[in-house]
PDB file of C-alpha atoms in Angstrom:
ATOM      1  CA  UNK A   1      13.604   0.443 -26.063  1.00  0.00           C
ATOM      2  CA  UNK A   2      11.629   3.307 -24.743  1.00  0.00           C
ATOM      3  CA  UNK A   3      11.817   4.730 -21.585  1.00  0.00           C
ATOM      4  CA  UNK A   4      10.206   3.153 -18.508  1.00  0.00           C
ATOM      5  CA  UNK A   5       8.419   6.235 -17.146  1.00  0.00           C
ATOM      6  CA  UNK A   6       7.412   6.231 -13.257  1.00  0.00           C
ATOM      7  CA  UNK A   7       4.867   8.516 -11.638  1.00  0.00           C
ATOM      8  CA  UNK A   8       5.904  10.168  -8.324  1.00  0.00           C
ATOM      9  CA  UNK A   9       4.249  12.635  -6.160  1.00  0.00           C
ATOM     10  CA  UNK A  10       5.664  16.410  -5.235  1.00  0.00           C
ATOM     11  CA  UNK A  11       4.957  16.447  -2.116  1.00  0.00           C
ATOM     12  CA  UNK A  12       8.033  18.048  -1.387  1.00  0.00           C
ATOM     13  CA  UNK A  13      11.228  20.119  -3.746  1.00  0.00           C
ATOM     14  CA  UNK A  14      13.395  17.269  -3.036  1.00  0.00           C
ATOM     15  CA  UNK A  15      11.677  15.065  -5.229  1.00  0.00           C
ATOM     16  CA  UNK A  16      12.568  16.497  -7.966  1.00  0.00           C
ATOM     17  CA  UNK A  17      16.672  15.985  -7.057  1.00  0.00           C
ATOM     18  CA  UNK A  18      15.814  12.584  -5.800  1.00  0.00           C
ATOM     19  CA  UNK A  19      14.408  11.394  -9.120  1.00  0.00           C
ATOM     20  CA  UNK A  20      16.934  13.054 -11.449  1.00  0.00           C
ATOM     21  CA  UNK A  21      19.919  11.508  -9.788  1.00  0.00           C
ATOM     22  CA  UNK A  22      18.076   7.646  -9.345  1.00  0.00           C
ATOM     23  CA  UNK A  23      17.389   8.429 -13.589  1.00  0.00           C
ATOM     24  CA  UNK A  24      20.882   9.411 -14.161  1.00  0.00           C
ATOM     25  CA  UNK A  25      22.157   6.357 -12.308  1.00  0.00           C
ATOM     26  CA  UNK A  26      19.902   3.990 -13.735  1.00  0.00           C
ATOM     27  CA  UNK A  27      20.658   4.866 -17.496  1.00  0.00           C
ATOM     28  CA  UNK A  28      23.957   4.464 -16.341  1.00  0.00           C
ATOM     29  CA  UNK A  29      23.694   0.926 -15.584  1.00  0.00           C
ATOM     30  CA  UNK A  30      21.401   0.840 -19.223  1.00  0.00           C
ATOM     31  CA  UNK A  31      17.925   1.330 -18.215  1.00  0.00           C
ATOM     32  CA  UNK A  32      16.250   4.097 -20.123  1.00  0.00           C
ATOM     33  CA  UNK A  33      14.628   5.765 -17.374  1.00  0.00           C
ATOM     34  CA  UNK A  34      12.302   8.750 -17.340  1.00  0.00           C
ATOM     35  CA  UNK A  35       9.502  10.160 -14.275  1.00  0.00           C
ATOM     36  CA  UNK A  36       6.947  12.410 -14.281  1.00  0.00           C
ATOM     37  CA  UNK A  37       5.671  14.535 -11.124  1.00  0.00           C
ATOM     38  CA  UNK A  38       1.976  14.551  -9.923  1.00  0.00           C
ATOM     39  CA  UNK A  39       0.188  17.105  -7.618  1.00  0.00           C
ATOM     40  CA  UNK A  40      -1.779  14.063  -5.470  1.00  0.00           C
ATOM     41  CA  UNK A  41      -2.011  10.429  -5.266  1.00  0.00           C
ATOM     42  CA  UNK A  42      -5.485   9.813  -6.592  1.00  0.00           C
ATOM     43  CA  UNK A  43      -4.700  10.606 -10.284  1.00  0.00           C
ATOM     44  CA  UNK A  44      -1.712   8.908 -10.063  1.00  0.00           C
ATOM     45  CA  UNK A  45      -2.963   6.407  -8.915  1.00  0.00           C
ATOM     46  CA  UNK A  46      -5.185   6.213 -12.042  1.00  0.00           C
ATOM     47  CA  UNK A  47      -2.864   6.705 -14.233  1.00  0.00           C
ATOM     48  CA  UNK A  48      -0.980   3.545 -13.239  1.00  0.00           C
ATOM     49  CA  UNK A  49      -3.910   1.491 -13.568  1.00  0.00           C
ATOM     50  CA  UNK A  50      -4.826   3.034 -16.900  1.00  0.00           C
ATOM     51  CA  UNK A  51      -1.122   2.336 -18.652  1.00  0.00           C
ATOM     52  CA  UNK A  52      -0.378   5.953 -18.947  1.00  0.00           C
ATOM     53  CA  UNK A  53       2.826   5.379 -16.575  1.00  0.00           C
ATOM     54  CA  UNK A  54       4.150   1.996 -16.158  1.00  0.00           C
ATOM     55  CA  UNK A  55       5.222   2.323 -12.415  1.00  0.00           C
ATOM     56  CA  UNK A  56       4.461   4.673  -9.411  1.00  0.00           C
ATOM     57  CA  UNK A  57       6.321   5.435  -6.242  1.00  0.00           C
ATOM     58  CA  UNK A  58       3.007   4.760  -3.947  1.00  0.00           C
ATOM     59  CA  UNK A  59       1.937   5.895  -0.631  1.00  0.00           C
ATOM     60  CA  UNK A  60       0.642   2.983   1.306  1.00  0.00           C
ATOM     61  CA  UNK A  61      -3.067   4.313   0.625  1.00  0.00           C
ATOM     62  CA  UNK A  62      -2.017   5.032  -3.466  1.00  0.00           C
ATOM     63  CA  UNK A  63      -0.799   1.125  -3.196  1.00  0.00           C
ATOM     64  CA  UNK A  64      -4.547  -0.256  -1.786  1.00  0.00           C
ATOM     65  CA  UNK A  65      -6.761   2.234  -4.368  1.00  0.00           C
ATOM     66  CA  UNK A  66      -4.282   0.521  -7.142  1.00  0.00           C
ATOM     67  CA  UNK A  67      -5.274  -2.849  -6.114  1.00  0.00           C
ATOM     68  CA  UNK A  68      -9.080  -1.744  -5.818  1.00  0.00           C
ATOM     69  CA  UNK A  69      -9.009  -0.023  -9.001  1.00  0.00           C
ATOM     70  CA  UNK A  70      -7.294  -2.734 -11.325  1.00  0.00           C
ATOM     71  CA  UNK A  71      -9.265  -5.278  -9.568  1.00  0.00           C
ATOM     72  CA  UNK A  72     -12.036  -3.520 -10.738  1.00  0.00           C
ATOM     73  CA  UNK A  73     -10.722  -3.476 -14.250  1.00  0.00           C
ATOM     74  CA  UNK A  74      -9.189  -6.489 -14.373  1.00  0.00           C
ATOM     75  CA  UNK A  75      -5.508  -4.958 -14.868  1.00  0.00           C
ATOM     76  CA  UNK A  76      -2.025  -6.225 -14.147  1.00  0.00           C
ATOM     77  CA  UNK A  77      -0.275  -4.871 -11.336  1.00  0.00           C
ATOM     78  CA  UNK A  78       2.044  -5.889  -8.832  1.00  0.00           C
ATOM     79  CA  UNK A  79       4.758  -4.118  -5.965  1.00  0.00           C
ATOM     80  CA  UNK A  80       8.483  -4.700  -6.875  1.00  0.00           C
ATOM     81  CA  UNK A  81      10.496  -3.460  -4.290  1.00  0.00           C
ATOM     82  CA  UNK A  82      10.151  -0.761  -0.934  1.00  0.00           C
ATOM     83  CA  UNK A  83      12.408   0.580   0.881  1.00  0.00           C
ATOM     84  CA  UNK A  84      14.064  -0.671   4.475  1.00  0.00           C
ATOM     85  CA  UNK A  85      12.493   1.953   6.061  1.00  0.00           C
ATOM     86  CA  UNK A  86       8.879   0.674   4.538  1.00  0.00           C
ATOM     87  CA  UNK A  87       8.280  -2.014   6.874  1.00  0.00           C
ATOM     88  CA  UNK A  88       7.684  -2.972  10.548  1.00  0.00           C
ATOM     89  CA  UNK A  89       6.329   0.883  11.359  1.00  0.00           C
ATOM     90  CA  UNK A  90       4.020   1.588  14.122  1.00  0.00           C
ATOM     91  CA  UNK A  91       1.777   4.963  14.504  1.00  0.00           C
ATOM     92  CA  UNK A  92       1.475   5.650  18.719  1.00  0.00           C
ATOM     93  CA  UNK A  93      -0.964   8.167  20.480  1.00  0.00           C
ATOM     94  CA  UNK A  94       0.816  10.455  22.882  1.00  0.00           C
ATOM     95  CA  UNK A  95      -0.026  12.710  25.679  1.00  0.00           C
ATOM     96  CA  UNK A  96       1.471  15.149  27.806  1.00  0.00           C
ATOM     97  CA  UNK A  97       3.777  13.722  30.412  1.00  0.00           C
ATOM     98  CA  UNK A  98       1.702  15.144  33.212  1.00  0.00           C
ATOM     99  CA  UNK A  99      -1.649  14.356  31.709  1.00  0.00           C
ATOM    100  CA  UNK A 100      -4.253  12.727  33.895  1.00  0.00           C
ATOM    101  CA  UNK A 101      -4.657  10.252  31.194  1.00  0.00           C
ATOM    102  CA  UNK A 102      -3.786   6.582  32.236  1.00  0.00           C
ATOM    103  CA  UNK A 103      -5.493   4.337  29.822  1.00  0.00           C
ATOM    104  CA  UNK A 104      -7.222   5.115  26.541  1.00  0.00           C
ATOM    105  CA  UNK A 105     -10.809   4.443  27.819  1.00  0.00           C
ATOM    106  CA  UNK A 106      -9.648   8.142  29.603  1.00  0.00           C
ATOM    107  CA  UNK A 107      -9.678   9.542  26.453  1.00  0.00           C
ATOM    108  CA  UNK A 108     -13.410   9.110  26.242  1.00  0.00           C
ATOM    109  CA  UNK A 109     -14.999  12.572  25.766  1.00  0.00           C
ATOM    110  CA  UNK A 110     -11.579  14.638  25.133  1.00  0.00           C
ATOM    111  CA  UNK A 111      -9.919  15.656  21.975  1.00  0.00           C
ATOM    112  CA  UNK A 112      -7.641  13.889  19.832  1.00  0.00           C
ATOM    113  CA  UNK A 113      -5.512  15.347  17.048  1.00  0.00           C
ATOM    114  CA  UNK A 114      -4.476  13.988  13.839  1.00  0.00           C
ATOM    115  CA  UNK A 115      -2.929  15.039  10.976  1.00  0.00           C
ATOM    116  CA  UNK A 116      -4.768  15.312   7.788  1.00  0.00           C
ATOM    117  CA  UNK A 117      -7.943  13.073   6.402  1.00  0.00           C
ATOM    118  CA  UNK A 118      -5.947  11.289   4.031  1.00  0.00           C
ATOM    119  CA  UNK A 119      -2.887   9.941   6.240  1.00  0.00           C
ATOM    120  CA  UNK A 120      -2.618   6.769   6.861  1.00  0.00           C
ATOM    121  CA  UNK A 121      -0.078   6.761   9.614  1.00  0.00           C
ATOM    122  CA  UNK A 122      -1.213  10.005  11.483  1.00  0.00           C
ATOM    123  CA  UNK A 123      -5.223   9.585  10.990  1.00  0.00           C
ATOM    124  CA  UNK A 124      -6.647   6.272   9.374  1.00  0.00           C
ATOM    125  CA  UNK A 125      -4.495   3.721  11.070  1.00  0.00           C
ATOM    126  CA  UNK A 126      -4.256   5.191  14.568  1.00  0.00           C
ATOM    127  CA  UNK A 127      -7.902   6.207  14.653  1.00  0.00           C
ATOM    128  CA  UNK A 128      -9.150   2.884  13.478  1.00  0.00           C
ATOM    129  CA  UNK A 129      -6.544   1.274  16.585  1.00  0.00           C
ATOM    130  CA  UNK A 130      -8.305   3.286  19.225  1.00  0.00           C
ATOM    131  CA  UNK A 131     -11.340   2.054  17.853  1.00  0.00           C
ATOM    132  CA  UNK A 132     -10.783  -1.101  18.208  1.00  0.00           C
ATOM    133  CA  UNK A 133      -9.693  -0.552  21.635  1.00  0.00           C
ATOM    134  CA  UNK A 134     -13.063   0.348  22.217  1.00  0.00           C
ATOM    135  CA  UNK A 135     -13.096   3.976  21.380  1.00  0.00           C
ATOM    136  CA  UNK A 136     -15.628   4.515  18.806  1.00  0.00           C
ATOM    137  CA  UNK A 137     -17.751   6.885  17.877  1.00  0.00           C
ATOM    138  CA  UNK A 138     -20.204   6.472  20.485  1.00  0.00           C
ATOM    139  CA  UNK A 139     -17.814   7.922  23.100  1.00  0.00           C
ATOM    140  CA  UNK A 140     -17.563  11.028  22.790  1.00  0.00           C
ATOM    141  CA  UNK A 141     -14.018  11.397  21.319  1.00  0.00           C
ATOM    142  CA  UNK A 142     -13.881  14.493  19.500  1.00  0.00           C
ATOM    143  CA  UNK A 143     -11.050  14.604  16.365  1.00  0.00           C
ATOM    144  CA  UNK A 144      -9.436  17.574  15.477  1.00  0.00           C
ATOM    145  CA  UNK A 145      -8.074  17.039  12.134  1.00  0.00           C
ATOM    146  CA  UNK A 146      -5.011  18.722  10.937  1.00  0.00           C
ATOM    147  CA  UNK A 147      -5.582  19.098   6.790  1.00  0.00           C
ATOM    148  CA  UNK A 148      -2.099  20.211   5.461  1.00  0.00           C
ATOM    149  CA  UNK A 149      -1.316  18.384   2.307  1.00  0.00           C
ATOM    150  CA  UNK A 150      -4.203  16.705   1.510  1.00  0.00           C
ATOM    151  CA  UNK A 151      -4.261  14.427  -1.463  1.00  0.00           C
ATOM    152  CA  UNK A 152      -0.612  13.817  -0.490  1.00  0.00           C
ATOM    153  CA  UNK A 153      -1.218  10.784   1.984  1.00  0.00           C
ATOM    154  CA  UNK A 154       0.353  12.093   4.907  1.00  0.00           C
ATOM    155  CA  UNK A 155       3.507  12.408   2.751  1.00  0.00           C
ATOM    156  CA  UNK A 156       3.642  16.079   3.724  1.00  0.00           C
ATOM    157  CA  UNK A 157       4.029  15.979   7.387  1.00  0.00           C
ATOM    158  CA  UNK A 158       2.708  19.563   8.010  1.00  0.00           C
ATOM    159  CA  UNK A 159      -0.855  18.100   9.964  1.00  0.00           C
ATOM    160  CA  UNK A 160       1.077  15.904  11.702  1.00  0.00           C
ATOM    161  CA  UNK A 161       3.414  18.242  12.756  1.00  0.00           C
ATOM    162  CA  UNK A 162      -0.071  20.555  13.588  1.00  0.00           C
ATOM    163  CA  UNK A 163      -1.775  17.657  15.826  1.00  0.00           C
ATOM    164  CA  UNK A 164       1.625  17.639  17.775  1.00  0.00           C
ATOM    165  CA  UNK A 165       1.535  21.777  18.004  1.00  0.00           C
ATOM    166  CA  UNK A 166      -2.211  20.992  19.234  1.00  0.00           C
ATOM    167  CA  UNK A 167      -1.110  18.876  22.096  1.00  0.00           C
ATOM    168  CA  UNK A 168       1.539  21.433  23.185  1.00  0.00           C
ATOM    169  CA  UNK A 169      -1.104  23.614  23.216  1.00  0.00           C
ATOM    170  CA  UNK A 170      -3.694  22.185  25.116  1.00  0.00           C
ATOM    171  CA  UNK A 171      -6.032  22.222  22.545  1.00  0.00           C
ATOM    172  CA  UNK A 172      -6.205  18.497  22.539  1.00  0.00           C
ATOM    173  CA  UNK A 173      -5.379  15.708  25.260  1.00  0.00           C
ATOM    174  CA  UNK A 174      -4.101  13.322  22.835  1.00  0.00           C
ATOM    175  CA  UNK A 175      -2.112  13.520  19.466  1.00  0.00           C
ATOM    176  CA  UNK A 176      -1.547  10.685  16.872  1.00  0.00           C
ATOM    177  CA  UNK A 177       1.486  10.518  14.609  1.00  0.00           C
ATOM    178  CA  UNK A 178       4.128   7.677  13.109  1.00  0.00           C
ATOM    179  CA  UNK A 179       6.325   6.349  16.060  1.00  0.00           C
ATOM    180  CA  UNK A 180       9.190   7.720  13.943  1.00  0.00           C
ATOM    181  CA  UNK A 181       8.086  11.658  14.394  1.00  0.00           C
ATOM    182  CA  UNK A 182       7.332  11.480  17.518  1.00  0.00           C
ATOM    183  CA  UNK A 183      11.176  11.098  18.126  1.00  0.00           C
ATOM    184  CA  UNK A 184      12.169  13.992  14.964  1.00  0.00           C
ATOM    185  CA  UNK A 185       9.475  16.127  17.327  1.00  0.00           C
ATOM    186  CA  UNK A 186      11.217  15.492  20.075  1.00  0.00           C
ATOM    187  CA  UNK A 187      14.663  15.876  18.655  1.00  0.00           C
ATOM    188  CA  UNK A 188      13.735  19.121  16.781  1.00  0.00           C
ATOM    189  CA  UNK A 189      11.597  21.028  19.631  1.00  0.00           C
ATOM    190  CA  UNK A 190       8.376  20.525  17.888  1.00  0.00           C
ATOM    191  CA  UNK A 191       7.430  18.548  21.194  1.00  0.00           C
ATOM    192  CA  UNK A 192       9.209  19.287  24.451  1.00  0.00           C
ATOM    193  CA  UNK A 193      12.130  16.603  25.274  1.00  0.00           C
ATOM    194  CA  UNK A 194      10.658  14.705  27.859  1.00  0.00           C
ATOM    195  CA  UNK A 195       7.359  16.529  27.707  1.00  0.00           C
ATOM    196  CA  UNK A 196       5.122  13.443  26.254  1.00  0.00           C
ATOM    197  CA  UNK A 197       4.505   9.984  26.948  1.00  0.00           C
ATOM    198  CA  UNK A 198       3.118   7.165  24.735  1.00  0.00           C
ATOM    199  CA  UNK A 199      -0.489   5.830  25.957  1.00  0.00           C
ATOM    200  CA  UNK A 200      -1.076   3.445  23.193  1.00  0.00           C
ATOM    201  CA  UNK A 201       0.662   1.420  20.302  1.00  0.00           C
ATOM    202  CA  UNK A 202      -0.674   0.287  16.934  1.00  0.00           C
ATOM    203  CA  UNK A 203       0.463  -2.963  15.262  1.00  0.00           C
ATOM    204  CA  UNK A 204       3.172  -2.607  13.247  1.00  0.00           C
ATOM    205  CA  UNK A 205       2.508  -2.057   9.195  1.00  0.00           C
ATOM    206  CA  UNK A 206       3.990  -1.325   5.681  1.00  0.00           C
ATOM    207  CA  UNK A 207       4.228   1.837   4.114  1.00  0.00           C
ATOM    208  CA  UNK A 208       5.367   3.246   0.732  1.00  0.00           C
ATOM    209  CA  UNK A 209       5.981   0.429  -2.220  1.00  0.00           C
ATOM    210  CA  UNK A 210       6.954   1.092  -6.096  1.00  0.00           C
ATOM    211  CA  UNK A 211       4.132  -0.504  -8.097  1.00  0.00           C
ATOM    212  CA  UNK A 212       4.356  -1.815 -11.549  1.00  0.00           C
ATOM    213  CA  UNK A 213       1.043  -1.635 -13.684  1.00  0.00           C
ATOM    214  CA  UNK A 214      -0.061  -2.894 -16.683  1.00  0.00           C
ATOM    215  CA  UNK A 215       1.614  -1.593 -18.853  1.00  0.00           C
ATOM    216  CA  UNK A 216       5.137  -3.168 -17.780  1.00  0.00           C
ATOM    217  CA  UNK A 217       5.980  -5.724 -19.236  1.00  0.00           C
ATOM    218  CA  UNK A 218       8.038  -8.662 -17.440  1.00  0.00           C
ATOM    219  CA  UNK A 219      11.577  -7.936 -18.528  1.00  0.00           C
ATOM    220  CA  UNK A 220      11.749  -4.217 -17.983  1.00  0.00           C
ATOM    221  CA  UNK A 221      10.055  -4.701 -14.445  1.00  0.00           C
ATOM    222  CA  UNK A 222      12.391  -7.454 -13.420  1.00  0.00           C
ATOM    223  CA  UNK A 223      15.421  -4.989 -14.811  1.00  0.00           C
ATOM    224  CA  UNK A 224      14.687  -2.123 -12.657  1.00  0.00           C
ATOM    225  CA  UNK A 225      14.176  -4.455  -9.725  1.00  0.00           C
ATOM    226  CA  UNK A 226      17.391  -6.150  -9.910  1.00  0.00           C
ATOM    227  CA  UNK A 227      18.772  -2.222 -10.276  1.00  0.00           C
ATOM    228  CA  UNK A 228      17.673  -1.051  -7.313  1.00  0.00           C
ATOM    229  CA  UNK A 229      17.813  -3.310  -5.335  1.00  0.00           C
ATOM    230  CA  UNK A 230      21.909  -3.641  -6.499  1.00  0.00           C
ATOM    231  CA  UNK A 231      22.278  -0.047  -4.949  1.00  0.00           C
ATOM    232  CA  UNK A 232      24.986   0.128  -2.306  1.00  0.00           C
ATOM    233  CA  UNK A 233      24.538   2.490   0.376  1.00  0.00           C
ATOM    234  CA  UNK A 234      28.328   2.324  -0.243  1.00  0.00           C
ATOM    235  CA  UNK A 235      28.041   3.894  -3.778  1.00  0.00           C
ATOM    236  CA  UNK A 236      29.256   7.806  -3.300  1.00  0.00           C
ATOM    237  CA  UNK A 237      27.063   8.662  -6.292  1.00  0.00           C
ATOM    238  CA  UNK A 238      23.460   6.958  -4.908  1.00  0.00           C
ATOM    239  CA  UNK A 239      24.005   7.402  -0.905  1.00  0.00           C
ATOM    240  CA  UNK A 240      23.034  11.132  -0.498  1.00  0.00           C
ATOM    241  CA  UNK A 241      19.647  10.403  -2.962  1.00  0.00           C
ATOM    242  CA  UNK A 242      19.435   7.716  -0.285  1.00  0.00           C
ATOM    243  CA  UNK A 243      19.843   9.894   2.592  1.00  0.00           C
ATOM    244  CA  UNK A 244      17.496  12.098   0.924  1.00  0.00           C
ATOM    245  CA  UNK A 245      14.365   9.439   0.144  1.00  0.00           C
ATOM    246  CA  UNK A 246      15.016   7.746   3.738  1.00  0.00           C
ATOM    247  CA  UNK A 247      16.616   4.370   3.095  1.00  0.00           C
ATOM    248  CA  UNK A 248      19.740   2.565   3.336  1.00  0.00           C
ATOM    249  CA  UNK A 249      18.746  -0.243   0.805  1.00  0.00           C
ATOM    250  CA  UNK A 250      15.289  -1.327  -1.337  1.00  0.00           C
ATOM    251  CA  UNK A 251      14.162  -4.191  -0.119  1.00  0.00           C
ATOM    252  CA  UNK A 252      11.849  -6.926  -2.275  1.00  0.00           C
ATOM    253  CA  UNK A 253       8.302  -5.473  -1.512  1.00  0.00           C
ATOM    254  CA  UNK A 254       5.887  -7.446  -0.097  1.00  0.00           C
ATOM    255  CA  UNK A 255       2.094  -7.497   0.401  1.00  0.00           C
ATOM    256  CA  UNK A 256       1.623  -9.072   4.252  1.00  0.00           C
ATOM    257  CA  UNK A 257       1.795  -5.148   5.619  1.00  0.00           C
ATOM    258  CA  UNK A 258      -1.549  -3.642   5.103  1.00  0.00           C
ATOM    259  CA  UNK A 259      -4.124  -4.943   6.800  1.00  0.00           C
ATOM    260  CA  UNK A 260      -4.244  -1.996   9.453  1.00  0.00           C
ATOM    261  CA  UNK A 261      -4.872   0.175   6.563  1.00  0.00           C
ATOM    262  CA  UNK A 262      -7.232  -1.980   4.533  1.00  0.00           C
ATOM    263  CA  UNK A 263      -9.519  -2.284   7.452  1.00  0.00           C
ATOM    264  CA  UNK A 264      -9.115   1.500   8.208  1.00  0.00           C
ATOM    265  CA  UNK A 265     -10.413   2.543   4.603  1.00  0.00           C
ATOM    266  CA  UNK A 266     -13.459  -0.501   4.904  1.00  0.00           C
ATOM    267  CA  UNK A 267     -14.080   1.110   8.447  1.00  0.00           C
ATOM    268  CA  UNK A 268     -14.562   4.556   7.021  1.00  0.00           C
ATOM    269  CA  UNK A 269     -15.355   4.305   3.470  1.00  0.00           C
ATOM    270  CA  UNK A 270     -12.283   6.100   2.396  1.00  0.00           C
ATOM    271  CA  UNK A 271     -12.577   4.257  -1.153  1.00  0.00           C
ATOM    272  CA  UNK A 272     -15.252   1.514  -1.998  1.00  0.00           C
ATOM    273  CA  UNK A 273     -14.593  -1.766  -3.300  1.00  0.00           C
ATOM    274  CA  UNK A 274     -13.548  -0.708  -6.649  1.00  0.00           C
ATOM    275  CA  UNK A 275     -11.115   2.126  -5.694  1.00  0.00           C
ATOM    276  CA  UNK A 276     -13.607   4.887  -5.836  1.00  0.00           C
ATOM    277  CA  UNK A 277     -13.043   7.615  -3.892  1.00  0.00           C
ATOM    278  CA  UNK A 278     -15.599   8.069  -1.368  1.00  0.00           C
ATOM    279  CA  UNK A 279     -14.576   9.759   1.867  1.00  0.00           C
ATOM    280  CA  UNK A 280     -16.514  12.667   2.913  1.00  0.00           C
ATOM    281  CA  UNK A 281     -14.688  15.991   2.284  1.00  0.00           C
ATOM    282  CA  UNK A 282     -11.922  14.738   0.558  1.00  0.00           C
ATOM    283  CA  UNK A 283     -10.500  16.745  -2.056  1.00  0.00           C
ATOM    284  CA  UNK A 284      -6.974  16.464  -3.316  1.00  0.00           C
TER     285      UNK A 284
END
């Protein structure tokens, strides 16, 4: 049997210890198991569709341009699993605790930060809430984007970490970032404790899924599912690769999550129809 190779993106050095141990563990249980690291999402993303990996650890924006593209080419792919951390997440809009800004119709004519063009929980989602809150285009709100990382879908959480430096600084009135870093800011001085208040919610949505492509065939895809999703946060050997990729168990993935995101990337053109990529300035 040869190896089932999966894509995943470096967005950060741990990746690389994160991968080696899940391979090591999964031959273990008799899975040969290889990975291969990409510099961005989009030509992973590709390759996927293409058969040149047969699954990818996806960014929630990776998983939508997967679905676009094999649509396109009438290709075979499907999610298999995501972590418990994946789902139920909410992006929130913050200001400074002693702000002058009550409602989000204050934010008319002020500046916003964000992180970089191509996140979806920092950017695409939040800016497409406020939106449909009733702060469009049309009123004045200017964005100050943030654009560490691109091409690694907000994965890299320097421009988020930047929009909430922005705030601090008075450079903008309003920052946007994943409900879940707003707390780490908090925690880790980014953001002063106490120091920032939530104006406005999104819904909640999915995030990161592993995909299978075409070129997976049903048995090995239903193998490595079963695997992972038979990891014990118990299990000395798997819980500090856990720790490290932000879950206490993978979950069966599911497809109900993305709607937010779907309608953000229609709302902006971020890809067209058939997954290409057509956002203004983007360059991974």
């Amino acid at each position: 049997m040869n190896p089932l190779v999966l894509g995943a993106v470096a967005y950060d050095a741990k990746v690389v210890t994160i991968w080696s141990g899940f391979r090591t563990w999964l031959r273990r249980q008799g899975l040969p198991f290889d990975f291969v690291l990409y510099a961005h999402y989009e030509r992973q993303t590709e390759d996927l569709v293409r058969g040149r990996i047969d699954v990818a650890w996806q960014s929630p924006l990776a998983w939508l341009r997967t679905r676009r593209l094999a649509r396109s080419a009438g290709a075979d792919v499907r999610p298999l699993v995501m972590r418990d951390t994946d789902q139920d997440l909410t992006s929130v809009v913050v200001v400074r605790a002693d702000a002058p800004i009550e409602t989000v119709a204050d934010l008319k004519g002020r500046n916003i930060a964000v992180g970089a063009l191509d996140s979806p929980q920092a950017t695409l989602i939040p800016l497409h809430h406020l939106g449909e809150l009733g702060l469009g285009a049309d009123t004045g709100l200017r964005v100050e984007r943030h654009d560490t990382g691109v091409g690694l879908h907000g994965d890299h959480i320097g421009g988020e970490r930047d929009a909430a430096h922005a705030l601090v600084a008075g450079r903008a009135t309003a920052a946007c970032m994943i409900d879940a870093n707003h707390l780490a800011f908090t925690q880790d001085g980014t953001l002063p404790p106490d120091g920032t208040r939530v104006l406005t919610r999104t819904d909640p949505y999915d995030h990161c899924v592993l995909a299978a492509g075409p070129a997976l065939a049903g048995g090995p895809a239903e193998l490595l599912t079963t695997l992972l999703l038979s990891m014990s946060y118990a299990d000395p050997d798997v819980r500090h690769l856990l720790d490290l990729e932000g879950l206490t168990r993978w979950v069966p993935a599911r497809e109900t999550g993305f709607t937010q995101l779907e309608a953000a990337v229609d709302a902006t053109g971020f890809y067209d129809p058939d997954g290409r990529v057509t956002a203004t300035g983007y360059r991974p």
